[in-house]
Amino acid sequence: MKPLRILDVTLRDGGYRNNFDFSKECAVRIVQGLAATGVDFVEIGYCNGSFVRRPEHGLTSRVDDGYIAALLCAAGASARPGAAPKGGAATKLCVMVHPLNVTRQDLFALAAQGIDVIRVCLRPDQLDAGLATIADARAAGMAVSANVTRATELPRSTIIRMAVLAEEAGADLICIADSNGAMIPADVERLIGDLALSVAVPLGFHAHNNLSLALSNAIAASAAGAEYIDTAINGMGKGAGNLHLAMFIAYLDRIGRNHTYDLVKALELSSFAAREVPENAKPHPLIDVMTGAYNLSIDAVAKVAASQPARRARPEARPEVRFEALKELHEQRDSERRDGVGLVAPRPAVSASPARSESAAAPA
């Protein structure tokens, strides 16, 4: 069995919880803790903003020279002996980019500053730009992860085509992102299995926990051949969050899988993050239960909210109004859905079996 690699996304995906407003000191402590845990890769933020750039977004939405230098030092000084990634280097740093937000010069600058891995968001409507970004990052000397986002909104044939093209452009890794948190283990196993037959590069999986299936889906991804698994400290991430780092390591311990991660260090880091970043310990947003059940993106939620003036004026008033609106949106979309979307179809409802007669039920 191939070794698993953990890639932690707290400073990037977790930024959706706190407007990316991590202090440099807190980010240093987080990277130190992740390196001491033995985590292989740490995603430290976006270059030039998330998909929608906002002025209120903080440090980890726009990684700068001083930030990168501080985290490189934290990663190298804190790596646990014997737990470093393949090749013997300290914990490696990654930056995520949206292709339309960065230039070739930006990528070469990130390489010069010591970034090891670029993660490129891939979507069908910007595929050419994404493939060009992959090629540019490789030309700059960095490894590249091609991240297919909102995978559950795409036909499997489209996902496979995007993966093949990304590999041809130079991607070293194809990562599937369950951005809507709508996948179940059967979906993950089938999609990762199909991709393993279609590309030669390693596969990764990025879970969201809308249906409390992040761990189950990561297990399914690994069983189907994924070698890279995304995690976050305490599961801190957009909406319902991501796979809980310590929980995943605990699972690996429970099944006796050979690994080099330190569960105690991961739990100590979880405790630190819960104290220092209040948003790290927010409860599971109820609205995300529906986005997972109905495969709806955060854009769909925003549109529903914008269509309800009373909700905009008083966000705390009658949340059930928005729940009902999302259900109606789902029913409308479901009736229009094309075949081939990368989800296992719900099973038909099973009617209750007729009650057996008393004589049939009695033991012979």
Short mmCIF file of C-alpha atoms in Angstrom, two decimals:
data_model
loop_
_atom_site.label_atom_id
_atom_site.label_comp_id
_atom_site.label_asym_id
_atom_site.label_seq_id
_atom_site.Cartn_x
_atom_site.Cartn_y
_atom_site.Cartn_z
CA MET A 1 0.00 0.00 0.00
CA LYS A 2 1.35 3.41 -0.98
CA PRO A 3 2.02 5.86 1.87
CA LEU A 4 -0.52 8.57 2.54
CA ARG A 5 0.45 12.24 2.47
CA ILE A 6 -1.46 14.78 4.55
CA LEU A 7 -1.91 18.30 3.20
CA ASP A 8 -3.36 20.73 5.73
CA VAL A 9 -5.55 23.60 4.46
CA THR A 10 -6.37 25.47 7.69
CA LEU A 11 -4.70 28.76 6.76
CA ARG A 12 -6.40 28.83 3.36
CA ASP A 13 -9.79 27.09 3.57
CA GLY A 14 -10.11 27.96 7.24
CA GLY A 15 -9.82 31.58 6.17
CA TYR A 16 -13.41 31.47 4.98
CA ARG A 17 -14.36 31.32 8.65
CA ASN A 18 -12.41 34.42 9.77
CA ASN A 19 -12.01 36.48 6.58
CA PHE A 20 -8.48 35.07 6.23
CA ASP A 21 -7.56 37.26 9.19
CA PHE A 22 -4.88 35.11 10.83
CA SER A 23 -2.09 37.09 12.44
CA LYS A 24 1.41 36.26 11.29
CA GLU A 25 2.25 35.08 14.83
CA CYS A 26 -0.73 32.71 14.89
CA ALA A 27 0.12 31.37 11.42
CA VAL A 28 3.69 30.71 12.57
CA ARG A 29 2.42 28.74 15.58
CA ILE A 30 0.09 26.76 13.35
CA VAL A 31 2.84 25.85 10.87
CA GLN A 32 5.18 24.95 13.74
CA GLY A 33 2.51 22.67 15.17
CA LEU A 34 1.77 21.05 11.82
CA ALA A 35 5.48 20.45 11.19
CA ALA A 36 5.88 18.96 14.67
CA THR A 37 2.89 16.70 13.94
CA GLY A 38 4.68 15.46 10.82
CA VAL A 39 2.23 16.91 8.29
CA ASP A 40 3.75 16.71 4.83
CA PHE A 41 2.35 19.84 3.20
CA VAL A 42 0.80 23.05 4.51
CA GLU A 43 -1.36 25.25 2.31
CA ILE A 44 -0.64 28.75 3.62
CA GLY A 45 -3.19 30.79 1.67
CA TYR A 46 -4.09 32.31 -1.68
CA CYS A 47 -1.92 34.40 -3.95
CA ASN A 48 -3.81 37.56 -4.90
CA GLY A 49 -7.06 36.54 -3.29
CA SER A 50 -9.77 33.92 -3.42
CA PHE A 51 -12.10 33.61 -6.39
CA VAL A 52 -13.94 36.75 -5.28
CA ARG A 53 -11.37 39.19 -3.89
CA ARG A 54 -12.64 41.42 -1.08
CA PRO A 55 -10.89 44.33 0.65
CA GLU A 56 -11.78 42.97 4.10
CA HIS A 57 -9.89 39.72 3.49
CA GLY A 58 -6.76 39.42 5.58
CA LEU A 59 -3.23 38.06 5.47
CA THR A 60 -3.79 34.52 4.19
CA SER A 61 -5.75 35.69 1.15
CA ARG A 62 -2.71 37.56 -0.19
CA VAL A 63 0.48 35.84 0.91
CA ASP A 64 3.40 38.28 0.89
CA ASP A 65 7.18 37.99 1.14
CA GLY A 66 7.45 38.51 4.89
CA TYR A 67 4.67 36.03 5.61
CA ILE A 68 6.21 33.34 3.41
CA ALA A 69 9.67 33.86 4.92
CA ALA A 70 8.32 33.52 8.46
CA LEU A 71 6.44 30.32 7.64
CA LEU A 72 9.39 28.76 5.81
CA CYS A 73 11.42 29.27 8.96
CA ALA A 74 8.63 27.83 11.12
CA ALA A 75 8.27 24.74 8.91
CA GLY A 76 11.98 23.99 8.74
CA ALA A 77 12.74 24.57 12.40
CA SER A 78 9.84 22.49 13.71
CA ALA A 79 9.81 19.41 11.48
CA ARG A 80 9.91 16.25 13.54
CA PRO A 81 12.83 13.92 12.71
CA GLY A 82 11.66 11.00 10.65
CA ALA A 83 8.40 12.71 9.75
CA ALA A 84 9.56 14.87 6.87
CA PRO A 85 8.04 14.44 3.40
CA LYS A 86 9.63 12.14 0.86
CA GLY A 87 12.98 13.56 -0.17
CA GLY A 88 14.05 14.50 3.33
CA ALA A 89 13.01 18.15 3.23
CA ALA A 90 11.07 19.89 6.00
CA THR A 91 7.32 20.30 5.80
CA LYS A 92 6.59 21.85 2.42
CA LEU A 93 4.55 24.99 1.83
CA CYS A 94 1.79 25.30 -0.77
CA VAL A 95 -0.15 28.25 -2.16
CA MET A 96 -3.50 28.04 -3.94
CA VAL A 97 -4.23 30.21 -6.97
CA HIS A 98 -7.20 31.07 -9.11
CA PRO A 99 -5.86 31.29 -12.68
CA LEU A 100 -7.42 34.67 -13.46
CA ASN A 101 -5.89 36.24 -10.33
CA VAL A 102 -2.22 35.50 -11.03
CA THR A 103 0.37 36.12 -13.72
CA ARG A 104 3.38 34.12 -14.83
CA GLN A 105 5.51 36.65 -12.93
CA ASP A 106 3.56 35.98 -9.73
CA LEU A 107 4.34 32.27 -10.02
CA PHE A 108 8.04 32.79 -10.61
CA ALA A 109 8.10 35.14 -7.60
CA LEU A 110 6.48 32.49 -5.39
CA ALA A 111 9.08 29.95 -6.52
CA ALA A 112 11.88 32.40 -5.74
CA GLN A 113 10.43 32.94 -2.25
CA GLY A 114 10.59 29.21 -1.51
CA ILE A 115 7.08 27.90 -2.21
CA ASP A 116 7.23 24.22 -3.11
CA VAL A 117 3.75 23.49 -4.47
CA ILE A 118 1.14 25.50 -6.35
CA ARG A 119 -2.46 24.32 -6.21
CA VAL A 120 -4.41 25.49 -9.25
CA CYS A 121 -8.21 25.69 -9.08
CA LEU A 122 -9.63 24.08 -12.20
CA ARG A 123 -13.14 24.75 -13.48
CA PRO A 124 -14.56 24.04 -16.95
CA ASP A 125 -15.35 27.67 -17.81
CA GLN A 126 -11.74 28.73 -17.15
CA LEU A 127 -10.00 25.54 -18.19
CA ASP A 128 -7.58 27.06 -20.72
CA ALA A 129 -6.41 29.62 -18.16
CA GLY A 130 -6.01 26.87 -15.58
CA LEU A 131 -3.94 24.69 -17.87
CA ALA A 132 -1.72 27.64 -18.76
CA THR A 133 -1.21 28.35 -15.05
CA ILE A 134 -0.18 24.73 -14.48
CA ALA A 135 2.40 24.98 -17.27
CA ASP A 136 3.73 28.29 -15.94
CA ALA A 137 4.07 26.95 -12.38
CA ARG A 138 5.97 23.93 -13.66
CA ALA A 139 8.22 26.22 -15.70
CA ALA A 140 8.94 28.12 -12.48
CA GLY A 141 10.19 24.88 -10.93
CA MET A 142 7.32 24.17 -8.54
CA ALA A 143 5.26 21.01 -8.18
CA VAL A 144 1.63 21.49 -9.20
CA SER A 145 -1.62 20.13 -7.83
CA ALA A 146 -4.57 20.52 -10.20
CA ASN A 147 -7.63 20.89 -7.97
CA VAL A 148 -10.93 20.11 -9.70
CA THR A 149 -13.38 22.19 -7.67
CA ARG A 150 -17.12 21.61 -7.16
CA ALA A 151 -16.66 18.16 -8.60
CA THR A 152 -20.21 17.09 -7.75
CA GLU A 153 -21.58 19.66 -10.20
CA LEU A 154 -19.68 18.11 -13.12
CA PRO A 155 -20.27 14.96 -15.18
CA ARG A 156 -17.64 12.30 -14.49
CA SER A 157 -16.60 12.42 -18.14
CA THR A 158 -15.80 16.14 -17.75
CA ILE A 159 -13.78 15.54 -14.58
CA ILE A 160 -11.77 12.80 -16.27
CA ARG A 161 -11.14 14.98 -19.32
CA MET A 162 -9.98 17.86 -17.12
CA ALA A 163 -7.67 15.53 -15.21
CA VAL A 164 -6.11 14.14 -18.39
CA LEU A 165 -5.55 17.64 -19.78
CA ALA A 166 -4.06 18.80 -16.46
CA GLU A 167 -1.65 15.88 -16.47
CA GLU A 168 -0.64 16.72 -20.04
CA ALA A 169 -0.06 20.35 -18.98
CA GLY A 170 2.38 19.18 -16.31
CA ALA A 171 0.33 18.60 -13.14
CA ASP A 172 2.05 16.35 -10.60
CA LEU A 173 -1.17 15.61 -8.70
CA ILE A 174 -4.90 15.64 -9.43
CA CYS A 175 -7.01 16.56 -6.40
CA ILE A 176 -10.78 16.19 -6.37
CA ALA A 177 -12.61 18.75 -4.21
CA ASP A 178 -16.03 17.89 -2.83
CA SER A 179 -16.67 21.62 -2.47
CA ASN A 180 -20.41 21.21 -1.82
CA GLY A 181 -19.93 18.43 0.72
CA ALA A 182 -22.45 16.32 -1.20
CA MET A 183 -20.46 13.15 -1.85
CA ILE A 184 -20.98 9.85 -0.12
CA PRO A 185 -18.31 7.13 0.03
CA ALA A 186 -19.72 5.31 -3.00
CA ASP A 187 -19.34 8.51 -5.06
CA VAL A 188 -15.76 8.95 -3.93
CA GLU A 189 -14.77 5.35 -4.53
CA ARG A 190 -16.21 5.33 -8.04
CA LEU A 191 -14.73 8.68 -9.10
CA ILE A 192 -11.24 8.09 -7.67
CA GLY A 193 -11.27 4.58 -9.15
CA ASP A 194 -12.16 5.92 -12.60
CA LEU A 195 -9.46 8.58 -12.38
CA ALA A 196 -6.85 6.02 -11.32
CA LEU A 197 -7.49 4.24 -14.61
CA SER A 198 -7.24 7.48 -16.60
CA VAL A 199 -4.13 9.30 -15.33
CA ALA A 200 -0.72 8.18 -14.15
CA VAL A 201 -0.06 10.95 -11.62
CA PRO A 202 -1.09 10.54 -7.96
CA LEU A 203 -4.59 11.49 -6.82
CA GLY A 204 -5.77 13.53 -3.87
CA PHE A 205 -9.07 14.23 -2.15
CA HIS A 206 -10.42 17.35 -0.43
CA ALA A 207 -13.49 16.66 1.72
CA HIS A 208 -16.13 18.97 3.14
CA ASN A 209 -18.15 17.83 6.11
CA ASN A 210 -21.69 18.96 5.29
CA LEU A 211 -23.08 15.46 5.83
CA SER A 212 -20.53 14.52 8.53
CA LEU A 213 -18.92 12.22 5.96
CA ALA A 214 -15.52 13.88 5.57
CA LEU A 215 -13.70 11.04 7.35
CA SER A 216 -15.72 8.30 5.64
CA ASN A 217 -15.11 9.89 2.26
CA ALA A 218 -11.38 10.26 2.91
CA ILE A 219 -11.25 6.58 3.86
CA ALA A 220 -13.05 5.70 0.62
CA ALA A 221 -10.67 7.89 -1.39
CA SER A 222 -7.64 6.21 0.14
CA ALA A 223 -9.07 2.75 -0.46
CA ALA A 224 -9.67 3.65 -4.13
CA GLY A 225 -6.11 4.82 -4.61
CA ALA A 226 -5.82 8.45 -3.45
CA GLU A 227 -2.42 9.16 -1.88
CA TYR A 228 -2.95 12.76 -0.76
CA ILE A 229 -5.64 13.69 1.77
CA ASP A 230 -6.53 17.28 2.73
CA THR A 231 -7.20 18.06 6.38
CA ALA A 232 -7.75 21.09 8.62
CA ILE A 233 -7.15 21.71 12.31
CA ASN A 234 -10.44 20.99 14.07
CA GLY A 235 -11.90 20.72 10.56
CA MET A 236 -11.80 24.53 10.17
CA GLY A 237 -12.92 25.38 6.65
CA LYS A 238 -15.59 26.93 4.52
CA GLY A 239 -19.14 26.21 5.64
CA ALA A 240 -19.32 22.90 7.46
CA GLY A 241 -15.55 22.60 7.33
CA ASN A 242 -13.06 19.98 6.18
CA LEU A 243 -11.64 16.70 7.44
CA HIS A 244 -10.46 17.03 11.07
CA LEU A 245 -6.67 16.54 11.12
CA ALA A 246 -6.45 14.83 14.51
CA MET A 247 -9.46 12.65 13.77
CA PHE A 248 -7.85 11.38 10.58
CA ILE A 249 -4.60 10.57 12.36
CA ALA A 250 -6.59 8.85 15.11
CA TYR A 251 -8.29 6.72 12.46
CA LEU A 252 -4.91 5.73 11.01
CA ASP A 253 -3.77 4.74 14.50
CA ARG A 254 -6.97 2.78 15.10
CA ILE A 255 -6.57 0.63 11.99
CA GLY A 256 -2.84 0.16 12.56
CA ARG A 257 -1.80 1.79 9.30
CA ASN A 258 1.87 2.61 9.15
CA HIS A 259 2.44 6.39 9.23
CA THR A 260 4.70 9.04 10.76
CA TYR A 261 2.14 11.45 12.23
CA ASP A 262 1.97 12.36 15.94
CA LEU A 263 -1.58 12.26 17.31
CA VAL A 264 -0.61 13.94 20.58
CA LYS A 265 0.94 16.88 18.73
CA ALA A 266 -2.13 17.11 16.50
CA LEU A 267 -4.44 17.25 19.53
CA GLU A 268 -2.25 19.85 21.24
CA LEU A 269 -2.45 21.93 18.06
CA SER A 270 -6.24 21.50 18.00
CA SER A 271 -6.42 22.83 21.54
CA PHE A 272 -4.24 25.82 20.67
CA ALA A 273 -6.28 26.69 17.58
CA ALA A 274 -9.58 26.46 19.45
CA ARG A 275 -8.25 28.95 22.02
CA GLU A 276 -6.48 31.35 19.69
CA VAL A 277 -8.85 31.39 16.71
CA PRO A 278 -12.45 31.55 18.00
CA GLU A 279 -13.82 30.87 14.53
CA ASN A 280 -11.95 27.53 14.57
CA ALA A 281 -14.51 26.09 16.97
CA LYS A 282 -17.74 27.42 15.44
CA PRO A 283 -20.62 24.94 15.36
CA HIS A 284 -21.66 23.24 12.14
CA PRO A 285 -23.83 25.76 10.20
CA LEU A 286 -27.30 24.31 9.73
CA ILE A 287 -27.60 25.66 6.20
CA ASP A 288 -24.69 23.45 5.14
CA VAL A 289 -26.64 20.33 5.99
CA MET A 290 -28.93 21.30 3.12
CA THR A 291 -26.15 22.22 0.71
CA GLY A 292 -24.67 18.77 1.28
CA ALA A 293 -27.97 16.95 0.91
CA TYR A 294 -28.95 18.86 -2.22
CA ASN A 295 -25.51 19.45 -3.83
CA LEU A 296 -25.84 23.23 -3.73
CA SER A 297 -22.91 25.63 -3.82
CA ILE A 298 -22.41 28.66 -1.60
CA ASP A 299 -23.33 30.76 -4.64
CA ALA A 300 -26.78 29.17 -4.64
CA VAL A 301 -27.18 29.97 -0.96
CA ALA A 302 -26.16 33.59 -1.59
CA LYS A 303 -28.70 33.94 -4.40
CA VAL A 304 -31.47 32.57 -2.20
CA ALA A 305 -30.51 34.97 0.58
CA ALA A 306 -30.41 37.91 -1.84
CA SER A 307 -33.91 37.08 -3.07
CA GLN A 308 -35.36 37.49 0.43
CA PRO A 309 -35.26 41.16 1.51
CA ALA A 310 -36.61 40.39 4.96
CA ARG A 311 -33.76 37.96 5.56
CA ARG A 312 -31.21 40.56 4.51
CA ALA A 313 -32.64 43.06 6.93
CA ARG A 314 -32.91 40.63 9.83
CA PRO A 315 -30.58 37.65 9.28
CA GLU A 316 -31.65 36.05 12.55
CA ALA A 317 -35.33 36.01 11.59
CA ARG A 318 -37.03 32.81 10.49
CA PRO A 319 -34.15 30.71 9.10
CA GLU A 320 -36.74 28.15 8.03
CA VAL A 321 -37.71 30.52 5.20
CA ARG A 322 -34.30 30.05 3.62
CA PHE A 323 -34.36 26.30 4.30
CA GLU A 324 -37.63 26.03 2.37
CA ALA A 325 -36.29 28.18 -0.47
CA LEU A 326 -33.22 25.93 -0.82
CA LYS A 327 -35.41 22.85 -0.93
CA GLU A 328 -37.48 24.42 -3.72
CA LEU A 329 -34.30 25.32 -5.62
CA HIS A 330 -33.10 21.73 -5.28
CA GLU A 331 -36.37 20.32 -6.58
CA GLN A 332 -36.26 22.68 -9.56
CA ARG A 333 -32.64 21.83 -10.37
CA ASP A 334 -33.19 18.10 -9.84
CA SER A 335 -35.93 18.06 -12.46
CA GLU A 336 -33.55 19.74 -14.95
CA ARG A 337 -30.40 17.78 -14.03
CA ARG A 338 -28.42 16.24 -16.87
CA ASP A 339 -27.35 12.63 -16.71
CA GLY A 340 -23.77 11.93 -15.75
CA VAL A 341 -23.26 14.24 -12.79
CA GLY A 342 -20.61 12.66 -10.57
CA LEU A 343 -22.92 11.50 -7.80
CA VAL A 344 -24.41 8.13 -7.04
CA ALA A 345 -28.15 8.51 -7.61
CA PRO A 346 -30.30 8.18 -4.50
CA ARG A 347 -31.77 4.73 -4.13
CA PRO A 348 -35.49 4.40 -4.87
CA ALA A 349 -37.64 4.50 -1.79
CA VAL A 350 -38.21 1.02 -0.42
CA SER A 351 -41.75 0.32 0.66
CA ALA A 352 -42.24 -1.47 3.93
CA SER A 353 -42.53 -5.22 3.56
CA PRO A 354 -45.91 -6.67 4.42
CA ALA A 355 -46.02 -7.93 7.96
CA ARG A 356 -45.43 -11.64 8.18
CA SER A 357 -48.19 -13.77 9.59
CA GLU A 358 -47.82 -14.85 13.15
CA SER A 359 -47.35 -18.45 12.08
CA ALA A 360 -44.67 -17.52 9.55
CA ALA A 361 -42.83 -15.45 12.10
CA ALA A 362 -42.82 -18.15 14.75
CA PRO A 363 -39.78 -20.42 14.94
CA ALA A 364 -40.29 -23.96 13.75
#
